[in-house]
Short mmCIF file of C-alpha atoms in Angstrom, two decimals:
data_model
loop_
_atom_site.label_atom_id
_atom_site.label_comp_id
_atom_site.label_asym_id
_atom_site.label_seq_id
_atom_site.Cartn_x
_atom_site.Cartn_y
_atom_site.Cartn_z
CA MET A 23 20.55 -21.39 5.23
CA THR A 24 22.41 -19.24 7.14
CA GLN A 25 21.11 -15.98 8.60
CA LEU A 26 22.91 -12.53 7.94
CA PRO A 27 21.28 -10.53 10.96
CA GLY A 28 20.21 -7.22 9.49
CA LEU A 29 20.69 -7.92 5.74
CA GLY A 30 18.76 -11.05 4.67
CA THR A 31 19.76 -14.81 4.36
CA GLN A 32 22.59 -16.67 2.53
CA GLN A 33 22.31 -20.09 0.90
CA ASP A 34 25.37 -21.96 -0.45
CA PHE A 35 27.15 -25.39 -0.94
CA THR A 36 30.63 -26.60 -1.73
CA THR A 37 31.63 -27.83 -5.12
CA ARG A 38 33.50 -30.92 -5.68
CA SER A 39 36.22 -28.54 -6.95
CA GLY A 40 36.70 -26.69 -3.75
CA HIS A 41 34.49 -23.71 -4.48
CA ARG A 42 31.68 -22.49 -2.25
CA VAL A 43 28.87 -21.41 -4.46
CA GLY A 44 25.49 -19.37 -3.20
CA VAL A 45 23.11 -16.95 -3.23
CA ILE A 46 22.30 -13.91 -0.76
CA THR A 47 19.00 -12.86 -0.75
CA TYR A 48 18.31 -9.27 0.80
CA ARG A 49 15.48 -8.21 2.79
CA ASP A 50 14.81 -5.62 0.11
CA GLY A 51 14.74 -8.51 -2.39
CA ARG A 52 18.04 -8.15 -4.00
CA PHE A 53 19.92 -11.19 -4.95
CA GLU A 54 23.70 -11.68 -4.99
CA LEU A 55 25.39 -14.69 -6.64
CA ILE A 56 28.71 -15.43 -4.83
CA VAL A 57 31.43 -17.46 -5.69
CA SER A 58 34.60 -18.38 -3.35
CA GLY A 59 38.07 -18.49 -4.30
CA HIS A 60 40.11 -21.69 -4.30
CA GLU A 61 42.77 -20.74 -1.99
CA ASP A 62 40.55 -19.13 0.54
CA PRO A 63 37.15 -20.92 0.63
CA ASP A 64 35.88 -18.70 3.35
CA ALA A 65 36.35 -15.32 1.35
CA VAL A 66 34.26 -14.36 -1.67
CA ALA A 67 36.29 -13.97 -4.87
CA ALA A 68 33.13 -12.71 -6.93
CA SER A 69 29.87 -11.46 -6.11
CA VAL A 70 27.42 -10.65 -8.79
CA ALA A 71 24.20 -8.35 -7.93
CA LEU A 72 21.17 -10.04 -10.11
CA THR A 73 17.86 -8.60 -10.81
CA THR A 74 14.94 -11.21 -10.67
CA SER A 75 14.51 -11.84 -14.40
CA GLU A 76 18.58 -12.29 -14.43
CA THR A 77 17.91 -14.89 -11.93
CA SER A 78 15.85 -16.74 -13.74
CA THR A 79 17.63 -16.74 -16.92
CA LEU A 80 20.58 -18.12 -15.00
CA ALA A 81 18.03 -20.89 -13.64
CA ASN A 82 17.26 -21.45 -17.23
CA LEU A 83 20.72 -21.79 -18.32
CA LEU A 84 21.41 -24.25 -15.30
CA GLY A 85 17.80 -25.94 -15.39
CA ALA A 86 17.90 -26.81 -19.38
CA PRO A 87 21.10 -28.87 -19.37
CA GLN A 88 20.08 -30.99 -16.37
CA LEU A 89 16.87 -32.07 -18.00
CA VAL A 90 18.81 -32.93 -21.37
CA ALA A 91 21.21 -34.76 -19.32
CA GLN A 92 18.21 -36.86 -17.74
CA LEU A 93 16.29 -37.52 -21.02
CA THR A 94 19.93 -38.60 -22.60
CA GLU A 95 20.11 -41.04 -19.94
CA GLN A 96 16.86 -42.65 -20.57
CA GLN A 97 17.11 -42.82 -24.14
CA ARG A 98 20.49 -44.48 -24.04
CA GLU A 99 19.49 -47.62 -25.26
CA VAL A 100 17.31 -46.00 -28.60
CA THR A 101 20.13 -45.91 -31.37
CA GLY A 102 19.82 -43.01 -33.53
CA VAL A 103 17.84 -40.63 -31.06
CA SER A 104 19.31 -37.91 -28.97
CA THR A 105 18.13 -34.92 -26.88
CA TRP A 106 18.75 -31.43 -27.63
CA GLN A 107 18.18 -28.08 -26.04
CA LEU A 108 17.36 -25.31 -28.43
CA PRO A 109 17.01 -21.65 -27.60
CA VAL A 110 13.96 -19.51 -28.53
CA THR A 111 16.08 -16.44 -29.01
CA ARG A 112 14.63 -12.65 -28.70
CA GLY A 113 13.79 -11.84 -32.48
CA SER A 114 13.21 -15.69 -33.30
CA PRO A 115 10.12 -15.97 -35.83
CA TYR A 116 8.14 -17.81 -32.95
CA GLU A 117 8.64 -15.53 -30.45
CA GLY A 118 5.15 -14.54 -28.91
CA ARG A 119 3.47 -17.34 -31.31
CA PRO A 120 1.99 -20.65 -30.58
CA LEU A 121 4.11 -23.85 -30.57
CA GLY A 122 1.70 -25.23 -33.14
CA ASP A 123 2.69 -22.74 -35.53
CA THR A 124 6.28 -24.29 -36.08
CA GLU A 125 4.92 -27.68 -37.46
CA MET A 126 7.70 -28.99 -35.75
CA ARG A 127 6.30 -32.47 -35.98
CA THR A 128 5.25 -32.59 -39.37
CA ARG A 129 8.42 -30.96 -40.71
CA THR A 130 11.35 -32.56 -39.01
CA SER A 131 9.56 -35.46 -37.19
CA VAL A 132 11.21 -34.18 -34.10
CA SER A 133 9.18 -33.93 -30.64
CA ILE A 134 9.14 -31.10 -28.32
CA VAL A 135 9.22 -32.83 -24.99
CA ALA A 136 9.51 -29.79 -22.58
CA VAL A 137 10.01 -26.19 -22.36
CA VAL A 138 12.28 -24.63 -19.66
CA ARG A 139 11.29 -20.97 -18.87
CA ASP A 140 12.42 -18.99 -15.97
CA GLY A 141 14.19 -22.04 -14.27
CA ALA A 142 10.56 -23.89 -14.04
CA VAL A 143 10.09 -27.00 -16.76
CA HIS A 144 6.64 -27.30 -18.69
CA PRO A 145 6.57 -30.69 -19.83
CA SER A 146 4.81 -32.07 -22.75
CA PRO A 147 3.72 -28.55 -23.95
CA ARG A 148 0.64 -28.19 -26.20
CA PRO A 149 0.21 -26.73 -29.49
CA ASP A 150 -1.50 -23.71 -28.06
CA PHE A 151 1.67 -23.30 -25.72
CA THR A 152 3.09 -19.59 -26.58
CA PHE A 153 6.66 -19.26 -26.93
CA THR A 154 8.58 -16.21 -25.36
CA GLY A 155 12.19 -15.21 -26.01
CA GLY A 156 14.60 -16.89 -23.82
CA ASP A 157 12.61 -20.01 -23.55
CA MET A 158 14.65 -23.16 -23.96
CA VAL A 159 13.19 -25.99 -25.89
CA VAL A 160 13.89 -29.51 -25.10
CA VAL A 161 13.62 -31.66 -28.23
CA VAL A 162 14.02 -35.32 -29.20
CA GLY A 163 14.75 -36.70 -32.68
CA THR A 164 17.18 -37.91 -35.06
CA ALA A 165 20.43 -35.91 -35.75
CA ASP A 166 19.31 -34.87 -39.09
CA GLY A 167 15.64 -33.65 -37.64
CA LEU A 168 17.32 -32.02 -34.60
CA ARG A 169 19.45 -29.96 -37.12
CA ALA A 170 16.45 -28.97 -39.24
CA ALA A 171 14.51 -28.09 -35.67
CA ALA A 172 17.18 -25.70 -35.01
CA GLU A 173 17.03 -24.14 -38.32
CA ILE A 174 13.06 -23.76 -37.87
CA LEU A 175 13.49 -22.01 -34.38
CA ASP A 176 16.28 -19.67 -35.52
CA ASN A 177 14.97 -18.61 -39.14
CA GLY A 178 11.09 -20.03 -39.61
CA MET B 22 17.80 38.87 15.54
CA ASP B 23 18.65 36.13 18.00
CA THR B 24 16.92 33.70 15.70
CA ALA B 25 18.78 34.86 12.77
CA VAL B 26 22.18 34.07 14.43
CA SER B 27 21.04 30.88 15.87
CA LEU B 28 19.99 29.77 12.22
CA VAL B 29 23.37 31.32 10.75
CA GLU B 30 25.46 29.38 13.55
CA LEU B 31 23.27 25.92 13.01
CA GLY B 32 23.65 26.14 9.10
CA ALA B 33 27.34 26.59 9.51
CA VAL B 34 27.90 23.82 11.54
CA LEU B 35 25.91 21.38 9.74
CA LEU B 36 27.59 22.66 6.40
CA CYS B 37 30.95 21.81 7.93
CA LEU B 38 29.85 18.43 9.07
CA GLY B 39 28.75 17.88 5.40
CA VAL B 40 32.27 18.73 4.13
CA LEU B 41 33.57 16.38 6.72
CA ALA B 42 31.47 13.66 6.00
CA ARG B 43 32.43 13.82 2.33
CA LEU B 44 36.05 13.78 3.30
CA ALA B 45 35.31 10.77 5.46
CA SER B 46 33.53 8.86 2.55
CA ARG B 47 36.44 9.63 0.20
CA VAL B 48 39.07 8.22 2.26
CA GLY B 49 36.67 5.03 3.19
CA LEU B 50 36.18 6.18 6.87
CA SER B 51 33.55 6.69 9.32
CA PRO B 52 32.56 10.38 9.59
CA ILE B 53 32.33 10.14 13.38
CA PRO B 54 36.12 10.79 14.29
CA LEU B 55 35.35 13.97 12.05
CA TYR B 56 32.21 15.18 13.77
CA LEU B 57 33.99 14.81 17.16
CA LEU B 58 36.86 16.87 16.15
CA GLY B 59 34.18 19.09 14.68
CA GLY B 60 32.41 19.74 17.93
CA LEU B 61 35.68 20.13 19.74
CA ALA B 62 36.98 22.97 17.68
CA PHE B 63 33.42 25.00 18.17
CA GLY B 64 32.83 23.67 21.83
CA THR B 65 33.82 24.83 25.34
CA GLY B 66 37.46 25.69 25.21
CA GLY B 67 37.54 25.38 21.39
CA ILE B 68 38.61 27.71 18.88
CA ASN B 69 35.28 29.27 18.07
CA PRO B 70 32.79 28.44 20.86
CA LEU B 71 29.20 28.56 19.67
CA ALA B 72 26.84 29.49 22.23
CA ASN B 73 23.35 30.46 20.75
CA ILE B 74 22.49 27.19 19.51
CA ALA B 75 23.00 25.25 22.74
CA PRO B 76 19.13 24.84 23.61
CA PHE B 77 18.56 23.28 20.17
CA THR B 78 21.34 21.21 20.11
CA HIS B 79 20.68 19.87 23.45
CA LEU B 80 17.44 18.55 22.50
CA ALA B 81 18.55 17.47 19.12
CA ALA B 82 21.44 15.48 20.48
CA GLU B 83 18.73 13.63 22.65
CA ILE B 84 16.63 13.00 19.79
CA GLY B 85 19.85 11.67 17.97
CA VAL B 86 20.40 9.24 20.73
CA VAL B 87 16.65 7.86 20.59
CA LEU B 88 16.71 7.58 17.01
CA LEU B 89 20.22 5.58 17.13
CA LEU B 90 18.62 3.36 19.29
CA LEU B 91 15.67 3.13 17.74
CA LEU B 92 17.21 2.13 14.62
CA LEU B 93 19.71 -0.40 16.27
CA GLY B 94 16.54 -1.92 17.46
CA LEU B 95 14.83 -2.23 14.04
CA GLU B 96 18.06 -3.58 12.56
CA TYR B 97 17.61 -6.92 13.62
CA SER B 98 14.14 -8.98 13.86
CA ALA B 99 13.40 -10.65 17.29
CA ASP B 100 13.70 -13.81 15.32
CA GLU B 101 17.25 -13.06 14.43
CA LEU B 102 18.09 -11.94 18.26
CA VAL B 103 16.66 -15.06 19.40
CA THR B 104 18.79 -17.65 16.91
CA GLY B 105 21.74 -15.33 17.52
CA LEU B 106 21.37 -15.82 21.35
CA ARG B 107 20.91 -19.55 20.89
CA GLY B 108 23.57 -20.27 18.52
CA SER B 109 26.62 -17.78 19.64
CA TRP B 110 25.84 -17.20 23.23
CA LEU B 111 29.31 -18.44 23.99
CA ALA B 112 30.75 -15.87 21.64
CA GLY B 113 28.87 -13.62 23.14
CA VAL B 114 30.23 -14.26 26.81
CA VAL B 115 33.86 -14.41 25.33
CA ASP B 116 33.34 -11.03 23.78
CA LEU B 117 31.95 -9.42 26.77
CA GLY B 118 34.59 -10.65 28.93
CA LEU B 119 37.69 -10.07 26.78
CA ASN B 120 36.50 -6.37 25.87
CA ALA B 121 34.68 -5.11 28.99
CA VAL B 122 37.46 -5.87 31.46
CA PRO B 123 40.04 -3.60 29.96
CA GLY B 124 37.59 -0.25 30.07
CA ALA B 125 36.73 -1.42 33.25
CA LEU B 126 40.37 -1.76 34.66
CA ALA B 127 41.11 1.71 33.33
CA GLY B 128 38.13 3.31 35.03
CA TRP B 129 39.02 1.57 38.38
CA LEU B 130 42.89 2.37 37.84
CA LEU B 131 41.94 5.95 37.04
CA GLY B 132 39.99 6.12 40.38
CA TRP B 133 36.77 6.91 38.72
CA GLY B 134 34.41 4.84 40.84
CA VAL B 135 31.96 2.31 40.25
CA ILE B 136 30.10 4.49 37.72
CA GLY B 137 33.18 5.47 35.77
CA THR B 138 34.37 1.69 36.00
CA VAL B 139 31.05 0.47 34.55
CA THR B 140 30.80 3.15 31.91
CA MET B 141 34.42 2.50 30.72
CA ALA B 142 33.41 -1.07 30.42
CA GLY B 143 30.82 -0.41 28.17
CA VAL B 144 32.72 1.82 26.04
CA THR B 145 35.04 -0.59 25.35
CA TYR B 146 33.02 -3.64 25.02
CA ILE B 147 30.62 -2.33 22.28
CA SER B 148 31.34 -2.23 18.61
CA SER B 149 29.93 0.18 16.15
CA SER B 150 27.38 -2.09 14.13
CA GLY B 151 27.03 0.63 11.87
CA ILE B 152 31.02 1.07 11.03
CA VAL B 153 31.29 -2.77 10.93
CA ALA B 154 28.27 -3.61 8.68
CA LYS B 155 29.51 -0.52 6.05
CA VAL B 156 33.07 -1.81 6.07
CA LEU B 157 31.94 -5.39 5.37
CA GLY B 158 29.54 -4.08 2.67
CA ASP B 159 32.41 -1.93 1.33
CA LEU B 160 35.13 -4.57 1.12
CA GLY B 161 32.57 -7.22 -0.43
CA ARG B 162 32.82 -9.71 2.21
CA LEU B 163 28.96 -10.20 3.15
CA GLY B 164 29.01 -13.51 1.29
CA ASN B 165 32.26 -14.70 3.32
CA ARG B 166 32.11 -17.46 5.59
CA GLU B 167 33.04 -15.54 8.68
CA THR B 168 30.27 -12.64 8.03
CA PRO B 169 27.42 -14.57 9.76
CA VAL B 170 29.55 -14.88 12.60
CA VAL B 171 30.60 -11.43 13.05
CA LEU B 172 27.04 -10.34 12.76
CA SER B 173 25.86 -12.49 15.20
CA VAL B 174 28.49 -11.29 17.73
CA LEU B 175 27.07 -7.58 16.87
CA VAL B 176 23.44 -9.12 17.47
CA LEU B 177 24.40 -10.19 20.84
CA GLU B 178 26.10 -6.83 21.78
CA ASP B 179 22.75 -5.26 20.78
CA LEU B 180 20.88 -7.30 23.18
CA ALA B 181 23.59 -6.95 25.63
CA MET B 182 22.84 -3.00 25.46
CA GLY B 183 19.12 -3.66 26.16
CA VAL B 184 20.57 -4.85 29.76
CA TYR B 185 23.72 -2.87 30.06
CA LEU B 186 21.90 0.70 29.71
CA PRO B 187 19.14 0.60 32.34
CA VAL B 188 21.78 -0.80 34.73
CA LEU B 189 24.02 2.08 33.74
CA THR B 190 20.89 4.75 34.18
CA ALA B 191 20.44 3.17 37.24
CA LEU B 192 23.88 3.90 38.98
CA LEU B 193 23.90 7.36 37.68
CA GLY B 194 20.19 7.91 39.18
CA GLY B 195 22.21 7.21 42.43
CA VAL B 196 20.91 3.68 43.67
CA GLY B 197 23.12 1.59 45.29
CA PHE B 198 24.72 -2.00 44.67
CA LEU B 199 20.79 -3.64 45.48
CA GLY B 200 19.14 -0.97 43.30
CA GLY B 201 21.65 -2.07 40.41
CA PHE B 202 20.93 -5.63 40.82
CA THR B 203 17.23 -4.85 40.66
CA ALA B 204 17.82 -3.05 37.70
CA VAL B 205 19.62 -5.98 36.02
CA ALA B 206 16.94 -8.38 36.83
CA ALA B 207 14.02 -5.79 35.91
CA SER B 208 15.59 -4.98 32.39
CA VAL B 209 16.46 -9.03 31.53
CA ALA B 210 12.69 -9.18 32.62
CA VAL B 211 11.59 -6.47 29.89
CA VAL B 212 13.92 -7.33 27.61
CA SER B 213 12.46 -10.99 27.61
CA VAL B 214 8.92 -9.94 27.48
CA VAL B 215 9.56 -7.50 24.69
CA LEU B 216 11.17 -10.16 22.67
CA LEU B 217 8.23 -12.47 23.17
CA VAL B 218 5.96 -9.98 22.22
CA ALA B 219 7.73 -9.25 18.99
CA LEU B 220 7.79 -12.97 18.17
CA ARG B 221 4.22 -13.61 18.99
CA PHE B 222 2.31 -10.23 18.46
CA GLY B 223 5.04 -8.20 16.29
CA ARG B 224 2.47 -7.61 13.54
CA TYR B 225 -0.02 -5.95 16.19
CA VAL B 226 2.92 -3.44 17.53
CA SER B 227 3.75 -2.93 13.82
CA ALA B 228 0.29 -2.28 12.80
CA LEU B 229 -0.04 0.59 15.46
CA VAL B 230 2.52 2.70 13.32
CA ASP B 231 2.52 1.33 10.03
CA SER B 232 0.68 3.43 7.21
CA PRO B 233 0.93 3.29 3.39
CA ASP B 234 1.19 7.25 3.63
CA PRO B 235 4.86 8.04 4.12
CA GLU B 236 4.08 11.10 6.18
CA VAL B 237 1.87 9.39 8.37
CA PHE B 238 4.38 7.00 8.67
CA LEU B 239 7.08 8.98 9.81
CA LEU B 240 5.00 11.00 12.19
CA ARG B 241 3.54 8.05 13.80
CA LEU B 242 7.10 6.18 14.14
CA ILE B 243 9.02 9.54 15.54
CA GLY B 244 6.14 10.09 17.85
CA ALA B 245 5.83 6.47 19.22
CA ALA B 246 9.82 6.60 19.73
CA LEU B 247 9.84 9.86 21.75
CA LEU B 248 6.78 9.12 23.68
CA VAL B 249 8.12 5.67 24.65
CA ALA B 250 11.50 7.25 25.21
CA GLY B 251 9.87 9.78 27.64
CA VAL B 252 7.89 7.62 29.42
CA ALA B 253 10.91 5.26 29.93
CA SER B 254 13.26 8.27 30.98
CA GLN B 255 10.52 9.46 33.56
CA LEU B 256 10.73 5.65 34.95
CA HIS B 257 14.43 6.06 35.06
CA VAL B 258 14.98 3.10 32.48
CA SER B 259 16.97 5.37 30.09
CA ALA B 260 15.03 6.93 27.17
CA ALA B 261 17.61 5.22 24.70
CA VAL B 262 16.26 1.53 25.95
CA GLY B 263 12.69 2.66 25.53
CA ALA B 264 13.45 3.59 22.03
CA PHE B 265 15.58 0.46 21.33
CA LEU B 266 12.89 -1.95 22.91
CA LEU B 267 10.21 -0.35 20.45
CA GLY B 268 12.52 -0.79 17.57
CA ILE B 269 12.96 -4.57 18.67
CA ALA B 270 9.15 -4.91 18.83
CA ILE B 271 8.42 -3.36 15.41
CA SER B 272 8.96 -6.14 13.06
CA GLY B 273 8.82 -7.59 9.21
CA GLY B 274 8.39 -5.29 6.38
CA THR B 275 7.14 -2.18 8.71
CA ALA B 276 10.68 -2.48 10.23
CA VAL B 277 12.50 -2.56 7.18
CA ASN B 278 10.67 0.50 5.79
CA ALA B 279 10.82 2.25 8.99
CA ALA B 280 14.65 1.76 8.87
CA ARG B 281 14.79 3.41 5.42
CA VAL B 282 12.46 6.43 6.46
CA LEU B 283 14.31 7.02 9.59
CA ALA B 284 18.07 6.44 8.07
CA PRO B 285 18.38 10.19 7.01
CA LEU B 286 16.80 11.47 10.17
CA ARG B 287 19.26 9.53 12.16
CA ASP B 288 21.99 10.59 10.21
CA LEU B 289 21.18 14.46 11.04
CA PHE B 290 20.33 14.00 14.54
CA ALA B 291 23.10 11.47 15.35
CA ALA B 292 25.70 13.93 13.58
CA VAL B 293 24.34 16.74 16.04
CA PHE B 294 24.74 14.29 18.94
CA PHE B 295 28.70 13.60 18.14
CA VAL B 296 29.20 17.44 17.61
CA VAL B 297 27.46 18.10 20.81
CA PHE B 298 29.52 15.31 22.79
CA GLY B 299 32.54 17.27 21.28
CA PHE B 300 31.19 20.80 22.36
CA ASN B 301 31.08 19.40 25.91
CA THR B 302 34.95 17.63 25.83
CA ASP B 303 37.48 20.24 27.11
CA PRO B 304 40.14 19.99 24.43
CA ALA B 305 42.94 21.07 27.27
CA GLN B 306 41.90 17.63 28.74
CA ILE B 307 43.07 15.63 25.71
CA PRO B 308 46.95 15.58 26.20
CA ALA B 309 46.46 14.30 29.75
CA VAL B 310 44.32 11.50 28.56
CA LEU B 311 46.01 10.47 25.28
CA PRO B 312 48.49 7.89 26.58
CA THR B 313 45.80 5.95 28.39
CA ALA B 314 43.57 6.58 25.14
CA LEU B 315 46.38 4.67 22.94
CA LEU B 316 47.11 2.10 25.55
CA LEU B 317 43.35 1.03 25.91
CA ALA B 318 42.96 1.28 21.92
CA LEU B 319 46.18 -1.17 21.41
CA ILE B 320 44.55 -3.68 24.21
CA THR B 321 41.12 -3.47 23.16
CA CYS B 322 42.08 -3.88 19.11
CA ALA B 323 43.84 -7.07 20.37
CA THR B 324 40.80 -8.42 22.50
CA LYS B 325 38.33 -7.80 19.59
CA ILE B 326 40.82 -9.59 17.09
CA GLY B 327 40.98 -12.51 19.65
CA THR B 328 36.99 -12.34 20.01
CA GLY B 329 36.41 -12.77 16.31
CA TRP B 330 38.87 -15.31 15.90
CA PHE B 331 37.13 -17.39 18.75
CA ALA B 332 33.76 -17.20 17.30
CA ALA B 333 34.78 -17.79 13.77
CA ALA B 334 37.04 -20.71 14.78
CA ARG B 335 34.06 -22.28 16.14
CA GLN B 336 32.31 -22.17 13.08
CA GLY B 337 35.13 -24.08 11.36
CA VAL B 338 36.30 -21.22 9.46
CA ARG B 339 40.27 -21.02 8.35
CA ARG B 340 42.99 -18.86 9.92
CA LEU B 341 42.53 -16.34 7.44
CA GLY B 342 38.98 -15.83 7.77
CA ARG B 343 39.24 -15.88 11.53
CA ALA B 344 41.55 -12.88 11.48
CA ARG B 345 39.18 -11.35 9.22
CA ALA B 346 36.42 -11.66 11.56
CA GLY B 347 38.38 -10.46 14.49
CA ALA B 348 39.61 -7.17 12.54
CA ALA B 349 36.08 -6.48 11.47
CA LEU B 350 35.00 -6.05 14.98
CA VAL B 351 37.40 -3.54 16.28
CA ALA B 352 35.75 -0.60 15.15
CA ARG B 353 34.09 1.26 18.05
CA GLY B 354 31.74 4.40 17.20
CA GLU B 355 28.37 5.47 18.24
CA PHE B 356 27.50 3.42 20.96
CA SER B 357 30.50 4.27 23.00
CA ILE B 358 29.86 7.58 22.80
CA VAL B 359 26.01 7.24 23.63
CA ILE B 360 27.27 5.58 26.66
CA ALA B 361 29.90 8.16 27.66
CA GLY B 362 27.66 10.68 26.88
CA LEU B 363 25.01 9.28 29.55
CA ALA B 364 27.49 9.05 32.11
CA VAL B 365 29.17 12.52 31.46
CA ALA B 366 25.57 14.51 31.12
CA SER B 367 24.92 12.83 34.84
CA GLY B 368 27.87 14.75 36.46
CA HIS B 369 28.63 11.60 38.18
CA VAL B 370 32.05 11.24 36.28
CA PRO B 371 34.84 13.40 36.05
CA GLY B 372 35.32 15.25 32.87
CA GLU B 373 38.14 13.40 31.72
CA LEU B 374 36.11 10.73 31.02
CA ALA B 375 34.68 12.40 28.07
CA GLY B 376 38.07 13.30 26.95
CA LEU B 377 39.32 9.62 27.26
CA ALA B 378 36.10 8.15 25.81
CA GLY B 379 36.07 10.61 23.00
CA ASN B 380 39.94 10.20 22.46
CA TYR B 381 39.45 6.44 22.34
CA VAL B 382 36.50 6.56 19.80
CA LEU B 383 38.52 8.61 17.51
CA LEU B 384 41.32 6.17 17.71
CA MET B 385 39.07 2.97 17.13
CA ALA B 386 36.43 4.58 14.52
CA VAL B 387 39.91 5.25 12.45
CA LEU B 388 41.55 1.74 13.43
CA GLY B 389 38.47 -0.42 12.67
CA PRO B 390 38.07 0.15 8.98
CA VAL B 391 41.88 0.52 8.23
CA GLY B 392 42.48 -2.55 9.97
CA ALA B 393 39.57 -4.49 8.31
CA ARG B 394 41.04 -3.25 4.91
CA PHE B 395 44.73 -4.19 5.67
CA VAL B 396 43.97 -7.45 7.69
CA GLU B 397 44.47 -10.07 4.79
CA PRO B 398 47.97 -9.09 3.49
CA VAL B 399 49.34 -8.75 7.14
CA ALA B 400 47.75 -12.12 8.03
CA ARG B 401 49.12 -13.69 5.14
CA ARG B 402 52.66 -12.80 5.73
CA ALA B 403 52.11 -13.59 9.20
CA GLU B 404 51.35 -16.89 7.80
CA LEU B 405 54.19 -17.33 5.72
CA LEU B 406 56.60 -16.29 8.38
CA TRP B 407 55.02 -18.61 10.62
CA ARG B 408 55.47 -21.36 8.38
CA ARG B 409 59.22 -20.52 7.70
CA VAL B 410 59.71 -20.50 11.51
CA ALA B 411 58.08 -23.76 11.52
CA ALA B 412 59.91 -25.41 8.83
#
């Protein structure tokens, strides 16, 4: 963590591709995502101001794939089973309804193993877990079952 | 009748300043040079001297200095000051050496005595943290790797002001070398104690002025600042330093809120301060000091770029970033004028000092932002040229 005296703090790291990626947290609570250019890694090529809800959306987008990757790795030996991440979009029939309403296990034999919300992972959600728009649902099952699960979350 | 004329004059001056500030922000420059020019036009020997508002502007300018320094103190937390001191003290020493010496030499060669020498050293040393921070923000460079380096150099200059101003005040008060030495020791001690208090007990100091009601908060802040400044002035430690130390002692969320509440007032009173500085500068002296100011500007542009280059190189920043760091630091502004203003008001330095300092800041406040903007293409071309020569 680097201090930016008078402004806030900055945290960054360098990617394998040579870009510096980081976040500036201003004293007044604003966030800014920064990405450096390739030619001049000291300079910022893009800086994007983010609101608190936007940062959690971004964390969701980045957090869910990582969980899926881990689960896929663990299930490599079990043939025919794979892990997907499915979004509960705003306007999905299950937005604001409990997980039990989807009857996912009965209808598709697919298991919901986790829900990622605001960048935080909620493992093994119970049937009374209520979905909100923007949730990322991590499901494990057969290819056919997963396709059916995606259909259910989208159209009921 | 008299009040009516004063109000009209004051209103006209402020309106003019508003137009000038708008103009400056249009072209992306600091309004300070335009305020100084405005002051020159309306002041002693100018095209239209305004005498009726002198009693108000005199006090308003004093308040402007107090608010400038109070906000400077509020800008950085005690924690940031201590971290800056620990991490970048060498860059701070280089900064001081490279940038104070040209001013000191100028003051000495012009025969302005010890006080003139010390004053000019301060004028060329201190960068304008206001202009630098604004330029970095406007150019989207806050995320750059050299930016923390630039900011920590500013932090150290900030701390140095806490020691420099009491010394200058002591010298202006007519004490000898020994007195100056005592002033240095005393101010270092006081700054250390205030830092310690701010680190350990900052929240108590903050609690003294803090209030959820913005009106109460504002009155307490201004009251405390003027009181501390006045007492400090009585004790010959300079009003500005009192306000500055109060700013350091106020910390955390209170400091952030205080800065937000005070910023518009600071802008108003500081603008009056710059105009008054212009008022008190005789335009007739400007042609005589212009060559010196130009030479000094060129030299201290180079020395600030050297400072930034050195400081950024120590943090492993590449050449282009080092050039950016150097160019960002070039701007001088409000605090150079504060220093020159203190010296001129005491009457211990010749009037030309005001002319030279004013001219110098005019040049540097314009050169700084322009340089920061165009340093990248220039540095790129220089690097290409260098490679071609080397190959």
